[in-house]
Amino acid sequence: MSADELLENQPSRFVVGIDLGTTNSAVCYVDTHERPWRVRVLEIPQLVAPSQVESRDTLPSFHYQPPAGERNATEGVPYTVGFLARDWGAGQPGRVVASAKSWLCHTGVDRTAELLPWHAAADVERISPVEASSRYLAHQRDAWNQRFKSEPLDRQDIVLTLPASFDEIARELTVQAAARAGLARVVLIEEPQAAFYAWIYKHQANWDQLARPGQKILVCDIGGGTTDFTLIRVRRSEQGKVQFHRVAVGDHLLLGGDNMDLALAQHLEARLTQASGVRKHPDSEATSIDLENHREADASRSPESSRSLGKLQPRQWDVLLRASRQAKEQLLADAGPPQITVAVPGTGSKLIGGALQTHVTRDEARQVLVEGFMPRVALADKPAARRSGFQEFGLPYAADAAITRYLAAFLTAHRHAGDEQGRGASGEESGVDPARPDVVLFNGGVFDSPVLRQRLLDCLDDWFGHPLAPSRQPPAPLVLDNDRLDLAVARGAAYYGMVRRGEGVKIVASLARTYYIGVDAETPSTEPRTPNPEPRPYAVCLVPGSAEPGQTVELASPQFDLTVSEPVEFPLYTSSIRLADRAGELLPVDPEQMTALPPIRTALKTRTRRERGTVAVRLHAKLTEIGTLELWCGEVNGDRTWRLQFDVRSATQTDKQAHTGAAESEGFVDDEVATACRSVLQTVFAGTDKPDAVVKRLVEAAGSERHEWPTSLLRRLWEMLMELESGRRKSPPHEARWLNLLGYALRPGYGLAVDDWRVAETWKSVQGKLAHAAPTSRTESLILWRRIAGGLSSGQQRALAEPLLAAVRTLHKRQTRGQGTEPTFSPHESVEVLRLLGSLELLPGETKIELGRLLAELLPKKKLESIRPALAWALGRLGARQPAYGPLNTVVPPEQAGEWIVPLLELDKHDGMTQFALVNLARRTHDRYRDLADPLRSQVLDWLVGHKAGEHAQKLVREGGELESDEQDRVFGEALPKGLRVR
């Protein structure tokens, strides 16, 4: 073993705990050479003002990219993180990344894409949530290495914290962020556990006197971006020692202090945009928070002409949001002022003179925040399921703002969690609801406010007190104290690092989630039979909730038949409620209690390529230390094994569409129909029949019109066409028909299990490999890629776009300057070129903006009137406020979309595609960073009314909403397979 390997395997001198928080990050550590050892805080040097470096206990999780002229003030660095990023960047929000941790668990975007700041200034380099998190960790690494030069952080054992409710994908991405920062020796711990470890550390002399066996401890962790609930049971071991067992973890809630800031800002915005509520001068008795821009930056983002009557402009809103955060912190404090004045800049050039000001009182703020987020509700109340339209930042915040409703649902769902003896909450009192916690531990910045802490305790008293029977009144829950909530998680993480070395008190942390794999299974005979029953999915319990990270579970039964050499999908489920299910147990899938995870999708290969059919296997599963699932299939009568990886691509890379199962709900055709269709295709592509009437003959064979064919039949046709691929080489008509049918059978490139594999196979067979140079083959290949664009990767889309963009640039030169060569494509091909380019939603933003500008300038040209509908259609897709299949980070800024609307409104002739483009460009989303300014949207609405557009088209612009079937067909250029919808 080399010296480096020996060093790698040695325990490190330091054990380090890192809290990578939504709002603040912190580092604590233990020097194992110190006896007795102590948990200490690492002071982190950072810019706190221009050219001023100070050390602080915490690092604000903000990333600021200064303009070139400001680099001297920020020590010449291209970006800065910490206090200066938070405070100095408040005046230029388009240059600040905040809440990166919330984006790290956002399933609606590509979390590895460069999308932050969400509303970046034009000259700002965007970064991914993973990269932002990595830069915070890198700053902490550098601070550590400066303090301990001979003991670099990458050689220390690191415990990194994350929300208990983070899914497997967010956990993996957190580890990726650490790896990017050069930190490889990382173990994860959930924040509520870390907070409890911090309490144990603080009370290490008497913790066993404060917690007694039988008690249930509720950890409420509400930070800047997430809410986590955890239940811990206090038990006595066989050796008589007191032990802590984590028995339940709540579902992920993107709900926290950020939402409170948003709510207060929205409340004040309504007043600021009404003339009667605007205060031009601060009240002399109020404390003033004046966040007037200290630099006139990004003024182009909010011209006076686009001022909304009901909303502030994005630049004003960002300032108001940060002012609301400061107001919240002051007004919810014990010694807060009676009222605070809030100021935001005006929209003209005279920012100071045009400032808008209003005030907010303590009672008013508490009404909005306390009653809005912690109302006194009944224990039986459930959170609202319908998401509100309020989607600031583009983040998918929790549907219901009432944290107390989520807490009530959590305590109710886990009423008997860990209660093995079936006793009450403490195991001693009779008649006490077992959902009641005996002990409460608060964690997270929200609970810096004593007002919010007390309200939550009041709710617990409402739910579990006995006002009509005082003699049966249980004692109020004991509240454990953790000083310095901003450091508790990092302290607890460092303490846990020592626990892993055998020192300290360990929490026995079972998974608190049960994992399942979906299987094909007949309905058990014990279940009642019903006429024409709907197929009911079943799942086998893979890993029970009682398992611990690192534990391997081998399922001796049941035995499975594993399909090999063909693409297959393994549905996966998890539940935080069904913790008593046993490994190997076959259960019906209950969507109320089981949550679907991204499935494993793969083709299991064998050494013999021709081997087909099934192999008898048993399953082996393991939960890693970071909480991710590993799964193996082991051959029963052999030594072959297949390791199955979680397919996390649908959540981390948006070029892979998550499979939702919608297409399967249409049902599957019988083999007789498939055989008849195969016969038709064989006579054309492997026989002597001409391809002219193949579609008509397929309609006859299927017994239904082609728009009625279910997705399952379409994919069977795709398989047949791929098997008959050599038949397209017979003639240009054969190839054109083969390409046309292939694209039709695979459209829109997603929707059925393993469609991503089918798209990849299509790419390998067709891209750059046309058998004939005929215009029909080229045209049909363009149509094919447009039809399946939703399943193409971003790299594939760029590869398709590059040569087509060159042709559009050439056309633009000829039409605007009289320069350039002859057109590359015929008019008919040009239409399909434009439609394909408009369909490629994963193209880089700068490419879309350039292409949109070219199309907008070509739109009014008389010589191009024949292709004007295609120009308008492509423009509408490129600038759509709501993508059809891409992530939200693919949407072009509203300024560009607004510029493209002008030539559409000015057309002397128009058709249905003009209306289509205008509706897509002006469709309302209720995200102010995607929506057009109200005056411009009003112009579009006036145009729609004047041209007698349908009521639903007007509604999409006026209020937003979902597309109707004919509208979504127009988005894709033709009807989608039944059962599939776009957003």
XYZ file of N, CA and C in Angstrom, residues 745-897:
459
model
N -44.822 6.980 -35.218
C -44.952 5.929 -34.205
C -44.244 6.283 -32.911
N -43.248 7.167 -32.971
C -42.465 7.481 -31.769
C -42.793 8.856 -31.201
N -43.663 9.609 -31.850
C -43.964 10.949 -31.357
C -44.594 10.891 -29.966
N -44.385 11.850 -29.060
C -43.523 13.021 -29.180
C -42.105 12.772 -28.648
N -41.701 11.488 -28.607
C -40.366 11.163 -28.115
C -40.339 10.777 -26.657
N -41.471 10.780 -25.995
C -41.577 10.402 -24.585
C -43.024 10.027 -24.312
N -43.262 9.475 -23.147
C -44.631 9.145 -22.756
C -44.843 7.699 -22.409
N -43.982 6.797 -22.915
C -44.096 5.376 -22.600
C -42.746 4.903 -22.081
N -42.774 3.858 -21.275
C -41.543 3.345 -20.688
C -40.474 3.124 -21.749
N -39.226 3.476 -21.412
C -38.010 3.338 -22.221
C -38.096 4.043 -23.566
N -38.910 5.104 -23.663
C -38.913 5.891 -24.896
C -37.552 6.540 -25.143
N -36.827 6.873 -24.072
C -35.503 7.470 -24.276
C -34.580 6.498 -24.994
N -34.709 5.209 -24.713
C -33.913 4.192 -25.409
C -34.327 4.126 -26.873
N -35.619 4.194 -27.139
C -36.091 4.155 -28.528
C -35.575 5.349 -29.322
N -35.593 6.527 -28.694
C -35.091 7.717 -29.373
C -33.597 7.569 -29.668
N -32.846 7.022 -28.711
C -31.415 6.827 -28.922
C -31.142 5.865 -30.076
N -31.928 4.803 -30.168
C -31.771 3.856 -31.266
C -32.125 4.505 -32.604
N -33.146 5.343 -32.605
C -33.531 6.050 -33.819
C -32.414 6.986 -34.274
N -31.833 7.678 -33.332
C -30.736 8.602 -33.643
C -29.570 7.854 -34.293
N -29.220 6.704 -33.726
C -28.094 5.937 -34.268
C -28.373 5.445 -35.683
N -29.628 5.171 -35.979
C -29.972 4.611 -37.285
C -30.182 5.665 -38.360
N -30.581 6.885 -37.988
C -31.028 7.858 -38.986
C -30.105 9.065 -39.113
N -29.632 9.607 -38.001
C -28.898 10.869 -38.060
C -27.653 10.754 -38.943
N -27.635 11.550 -40.013
C -26.507 11.546 -40.935
C -26.399 10.303 -41.774
N -27.444 9.492 -41.832
C -27.359 8.210 -42.540
C -28.528 8.003 -43.494
N -28.983 9.084 -44.150
C -30.041 8.917 -45.147
C -29.517 8.080 -46.308
N -30.337 7.157 -46.760
C -29.930 6.275 -47.853
C -30.028 6.965 -49.203
N -30.872 7.990 -49.290
C -31.104 8.675 -50.566
C -30.998 10.175 -50.364
N -30.507 10.859 -51.380
C -30.348 12.313 -51.310
C -31.575 13.054 -51.821
N -32.658 12.351 -52.006
C -33.871 12.961 -52.557
C -34.452 13.985 -51.584
N -35.054 15.075 -52.107
C -35.687 16.070 -51.230
C -36.724 15.459 -50.296
N -37.442 14.422 -50.764
C -38.464 13.817 -49.895
C -37.841 13.168 -48.664
N -36.674 12.551 -48.839
C -36.006 11.938 -47.687
C -35.548 13.017 -46.707
N -34.993 14.110 -47.234
C -34.551 15.190 -46.345
C -35.729 15.795 -45.589
N -36.819 16.031 -46.330
C -37.990 16.631 -45.691
C -38.557 15.726 -44.607
N -38.676 14.432 -44.912
C -39.253 13.512 -43.929
C -38.336 13.332 -42.724
N -37.028 13.460 -42.920
C -36.136 13.371 -41.756
C -36.329 14.581 -40.853
N -36.556 15.761 -41.446
C -36.840 16.952 -40.639
C -38.124 16.765 -39.834
N -39.136 16.194 -40.482
C -40.415 15.952 -39.799
C -40.228 14.937 -38.670
N -39.421 13.903 -38.939
C -39.150 12.896 -37.912
C -38.560 13.532 -36.668
N -37.517 14.356 -36.831
C -36.872 14.957 -35.663
C -37.795 15.944 -34.961
N -38.612 16.646 -35.719
C -39.572 17.568 -35.079
C -40.573 16.785 -34.250
N -41.009 15.649 -34.772
C -42.011 14.857 -34.049
C -41.477 14.306 -32.735
N -40.212 13.915 -32.686
C -39.676 13.280 -31.476
C -38.720 14.204 -30.732
N -38.807 15.510 -31.010
C -37.875 16.463 -30.398
C -37.899 16.393 -28.878
N -39.060 16.109 -28.291
C -39.167 16.064 -26.834
C -38.336 14.977 -26.196
N -37.884 13.995 -26.973
C -37.057 12.927 -26.427
C -35.588 13.068 -26.740
N -35.228 14.111 -27.509
C -33.835 14.318 -27.868
C -33.085 15.011 -26.739
N -31.811 14.712 -26.618
C -30.987 15.396 -25.632
C -30.638 16.786 -26.126
N -30.144 17.624 -25.224
C -29.753 18.971 -25.629
C -28.621 18.922 -26.657
N -27.698 17.968 -26.507
C -26.621 17.832 -27.476
C -27.120 17.432 -28.850
N -28.071 16.520 -28.890
C -28.657 16.118 -30.167
C -29.401 17.279 -30.818
N -30.111 18.051 -30.011
C -30.822 19.193 -30.571
C -29.846 20.217 -31.157
N -28.745 20.443 -30.479
C -27.754 21.382 -31.021
C -27.160 20.860 -32.327
N -26.895 19.548 -32.382
C -26.336 18.964 -33.601
C -27.289 19.130 -34.781
N -28.578 19.000 -34.534
C -29.560 19.199 -35.602
C -29.649 20.665 -36.005
N -29.534 21.551 -35.026
C -29.796 22.963 -35.283
C -28.674 23.662 -36.037
N -27.442 23.271 -35.798
C -26.313 24.041 -36.332
C -26.354 24.223 -37.843
N -26.505 23.149 -38.641
C -26.553 23.383 -40.091
C -27.815 24.133 -40.539
N -28.907 23.948 -39.809
C -30.143 24.637 -40.177
C -30.047 26.126 -39.857
N -29.386 26.457 -38.756
C -29.187 27.868 -38.417
C -28.377 28.585 -39.486
N -27.389 27.895 -40.030
C -26.587 28.499 -41.095
C -27.464 28.841 -42.289
N -28.419 27.967 -42.602
C -29.314 28.236 -43.728
C -30.228 29.428 -43.437
N -30.686 29.555 -42.176
C -31.543 30.687 -41.819
C -30.746 31.986 -41.881
N -29.501 31.954 -41.425
C -28.668 33.158 -41.504
C -28.474 33.588 -42.954
N -28.266 32.601 -43.832
C -28.103 32.909 -45.259
C -29.371 33.534 -45.821
N -30.509 32.964 -45.477
C -31.776 33.517 -45.938
C -31.959 34.946 -45.430
N -31.594 35.186 -44.204
C -31.736 36.522 -43.622
C -30.861 37.533 -44.363
N -29.646 37.156 -44.683
C -28.758 38.065 -45.419
C -29.346 38.423 -46.773
N -29.873 37.413 -47.469
C -30.437 37.682 -48.804
C -31.644 38.603 -48.723
N -32.457 38.430 -47.705
C -33.694 39.192 -47.614
C -33.493 40.589 -47.041
N -32.504 40.768 -46.195
C -32.324 42.075 -45.556
C -31.192 42.898 -46.177
N -30.202 42.226 -46.801
C -29.065 42.970 -47.360
C -28.823 42.671 -48.835
N -29.589 41.739 -49.383
C -29.354 41.358 -50.764
C -28.063 40.610 -50.952
N -27.548 39.995 -49.893
C -26.289 39.252 -49.957
C -26.559 37.778 -49.731
N -25.501 36.980 -49.883
C -25.616 35.570 -49.568
C -25.844 34.708 -50.792
N -25.716 33.412 -50.585
C -25.854 32.446 -51.669
C -27.319 32.085 -51.859
N -27.554 31.209 -52.829
C -28.909 30.729 -53.074
C -29.395 29.912 -51.878
N -30.702 29.886 -51.656
C -31.231 29.127 -50.517
C -30.809 27.663 -50.569
N -30.518 27.123 -49.395
C -30.114 25.722 -49.301
C -31.301 24.789 -49.481
N -32.467 25.231 -49.036
C -33.651 24.380 -49.043
C -34.722 24.947 -49.962
N -35.545 24.036 -50.475
C -36.713 24.455 -51.249
C -37.730 25.089 -50.300
N -38.715 25.825 -50.864
C -39.730 26.419 -49.981
C -40.402 25.384 -49.079
N -40.701 24.191 -49.622
C -41.360 23.171 -48.801
C -40.444 22.702 -47.679
N -39.154 22.490 -48.022
C -38.202 22.096 -46.990
C -38.010 23.218 -45.974
N -38.044 24.466 -46.430
C -37.847 25.600 -45.525
C -38.905 25.617 -44.436
N -40.131 25.270 -44.794
C -41.199 25.218 -43.797
C -40.851 24.218 -42.702
N -40.363 23.049 -43.104
C -40.043 22.023 -42.110
C -38.787 22.374 -41.318
N -37.849 23.087 -41.948
C -36.681 23.563 -41.223
C -37.110 24.480 -40.083
N -37.992 25.421 -40.407
C -38.456 26.373 -39.400
C -39.233 25.672 -38.296
N -40.068 24.734 -38.662
C -40.868 24.029 -37.655
C -39.984 23.165 -36.753
N -38.942 22.568 -37.338
C -38.028 21.790 -36.514
C -37.272 22.703 -35.551
N -36.733 23.806 -36.049
C -35.992 24.723 -35.182
C -36.869 25.241 -34.045
N -38.110 25.554 -34.339
C -39.010 26.032 -33.295
C -39.324 24.977 -32.256
N -39.164 23.689 -32.611
C -39.484 22.591 -31.693
C -38.360 22.262 -30.735
N -37.166 22.786 -30.978
C -35.993 22.401 -30.192
C -35.891 23.264 -28.943
N -36.615 22.879 -27.921
C -36.708 23.700 -26.710
C -35.452 23.675 -25.854
N -34.551 22.731 -26.108
C -33.360 22.618 -25.269
C -32.156 23.353 -25.842
N -32.359 24.124 -26.896
C -31.260 24.916 -27.434
C -30.830 25.963 -26.411
N -29.554 26.356 -26.435
C -29.105 27.405 -25.506
C -29.889 28.690 -25.706
N -30.028 29.451 -24.630
C -30.808 30.685 -24.686
C -30.305 31.655 -25.731
N -28.971 31.802 -25.852
C -28.448 32.761 -26.827
C -28.767 32.326 -28.252
N -28.810 31.011 -28.489
C -29.176 30.512 -29.820
C -30.627 30.833 -30.123
N -31.497 30.605 -29.144
C -32.920 30.916 -29.345
C -33.123 32.400 -29.617
N -32.404 33.244 -28.865
C -32.579 34.689 -29.025
C -32.118 35.134 -30.407
N -30.976 34.600 -30.843
C -30.504 34.953 -32.186
C -31.490 34.493 -33.244
N -31.941 33.258 -33.133
C -32.866 32.714 -34.123
C -34.174 33.492 -34.118
N -34.690 33.810 -32.938
C -35.929 34.574 -32.862
C -35.798 35.945 -33.497
N -34.647 36.590 -33.291
C -34.428 37.909 -33.911
C -34.448 37.802 -35.431
N -33.775 36.764 -35.967
C -33.751 36.580 -37.419
C -35.160 36.354 -37.961
N -35.919 35.497 -37.297
C -37.276 35.190 -37.769
C -38.179 36.413 -37.679
N -38.052 37.195 -36.601
C -38.882 38.386 -36.448
C -38.607 39.392 -37.567
N -37.338 39.492 -37.990
C -36.998 40.419 -39.059
C -37.420 39.890 -40.426
N -37.507 38.573 -40.567
C -37.958 37.985 -41.831
C -39.479 37.999 -41.965
N -40.166 38.071 -40.845
C -41.620 37.913 -40.817
C -42.357 38.846 -41.785
N -42.060 40.140 -41.846
C -42.853 41.015 -42.719
C -42.428 41.005 -44.188
N -41.393 40.250 -44.580
C -40.904 40.277 -45.954
C -41.933 39.685 -46.909
N -42.283 40.472 -47.948
C -43.306 40.040 -48.905
C -42.901 38.764 -49.636
N -41.605 38.644 -49.957
C -41.153 37.481 -50.703
C -41.286 36.180 -49.913
N -41.439 36.299 -48.607
C -41.530 35.109 -47.760
C -42.955 34.858 -47.272
N -43.905 35.475 -47.945
C -45.295 35.347 -47.483
C -45.763 33.899 -47.471
N -45.219 33.085 -48.405
C -45.670 31.687 -48.472
C -45.231 30.883 -47.251
N -44.111 31.293 -46.618
C -43.657 30.543 -45.428
C -43.920 31.327 -44.144
N -44.697 32.409 -44.241
C -44.954 33.234 -43.057
C -45.627 32.454 -41.920
N -46.604 31.565 -42.202
C -47.187 30.791 -41.091
C -46.135 29.980 -40.332
N -45.168 29.417 -41.066
C -44.118 28.645 -40.394
C -43.210 29.558 -39.588
N -42.920 30.748 -40.112
C -42.128 31.725 -39.362
C -42.821 32.088 -38.054
N -44.125 32.364 -38.133
C -44.876 32.745 -36.939
C -44.937 31.586 -35.945
N -45.170 30.380 -36.454
C -45.258 29.203 -35.571
C -43.941 29.007 -34.822
N -42.832 29.069 -35.565
C -41.529 28.876 -34.933
C -41.247 29.970 -33.915
N -41.619 31.199 -34.231
C -41.401 32.300 -33.302
C -42.197 32.091 -32.019
N -43.440 31.616 -32.169
C -44.266 31.347 -30.993
C -43.713 30.250 -30.121
N -43.131 29.217 -30.730
C -42.532 28.141 -29.936
C -41.240 28.597 -29.264
N -40.407 29.352 -29.990
C -39.135 29.802 -29.434
C -39.328 30.707 -28.222
N -40.351 31.553 -28.267
C -40.557 32.512 -27.187
C -41.680 32.158 -26.247
N -42.153 30.917 -26.289
C -43.288 30.512 -25.453
C -42.986 30.756 -23.983
N -43.972 31.299 -23.270
C -43.815 31.523 -21.829
C -43.852 30.218 -21.054
N -44.528 29.207 -21.616
C -44.623 27.901 -20.970
C -44.127 26.852 -21.952
N -42.964 26.233 -21.709
C -42.454 25.237 -22.658
C -43.371 24.029 -22.744
N -43.340 23.361 -23.883
C -44.183 22.184 -24.074
C -43.616 20.975 -23.345
N -42.297 20.820 -23.372
C -41.687 19.672 -22.712
C -40.393 20.026 -21.982
N -39.794 21.151 -22.310
C -38.511 21.520 -21.713
C -38.667 22.068 -20.313
N -37.552 22.212 -19.606
C -37.594 22.790 -18.256
C -37.795 24.287 -18.324
N -38.146 24.871 -17.195
C -38.430 26.304 -17.159
C -37.191 27.142 -17.477
N -36.011 26.591 -17.230
C -34.816 27.381 -17.511
C -34.545 27.537 -19.003
N -35.361 26.899 -19.853
C -35.198 27.069 -21.299
C -36.006 28.244 -21.832
N -36.820 28.883 -20.987
C -37.670 29.978 -21.451
C -36.820 31.226 -21.693
N -37.006 31.877 -22.847
C -36.245 33.096 -23.129
C -36.822 34.235 -22.298
N -36.015 35.244 -21.987
C -36.504 36.363 -21.169
C -37.702 37.061 -21.813
N -38.586 37.646 -21.006
C -39.782 38.304 -21.560
C -39.440 39.497 -22.440
N -38.283 40.114 -22.215
C -37.909 41.253 -23.064
C -37.792 40.819 -24.525
N -37.170 39.643 -24.748
C -37.031 39.151 -26.115
C -38.392 38.780 -26.702
N -39.193 38.096 -25.902
C -40.528 37.725 -26.391
C -41.330 38.970 -26.740
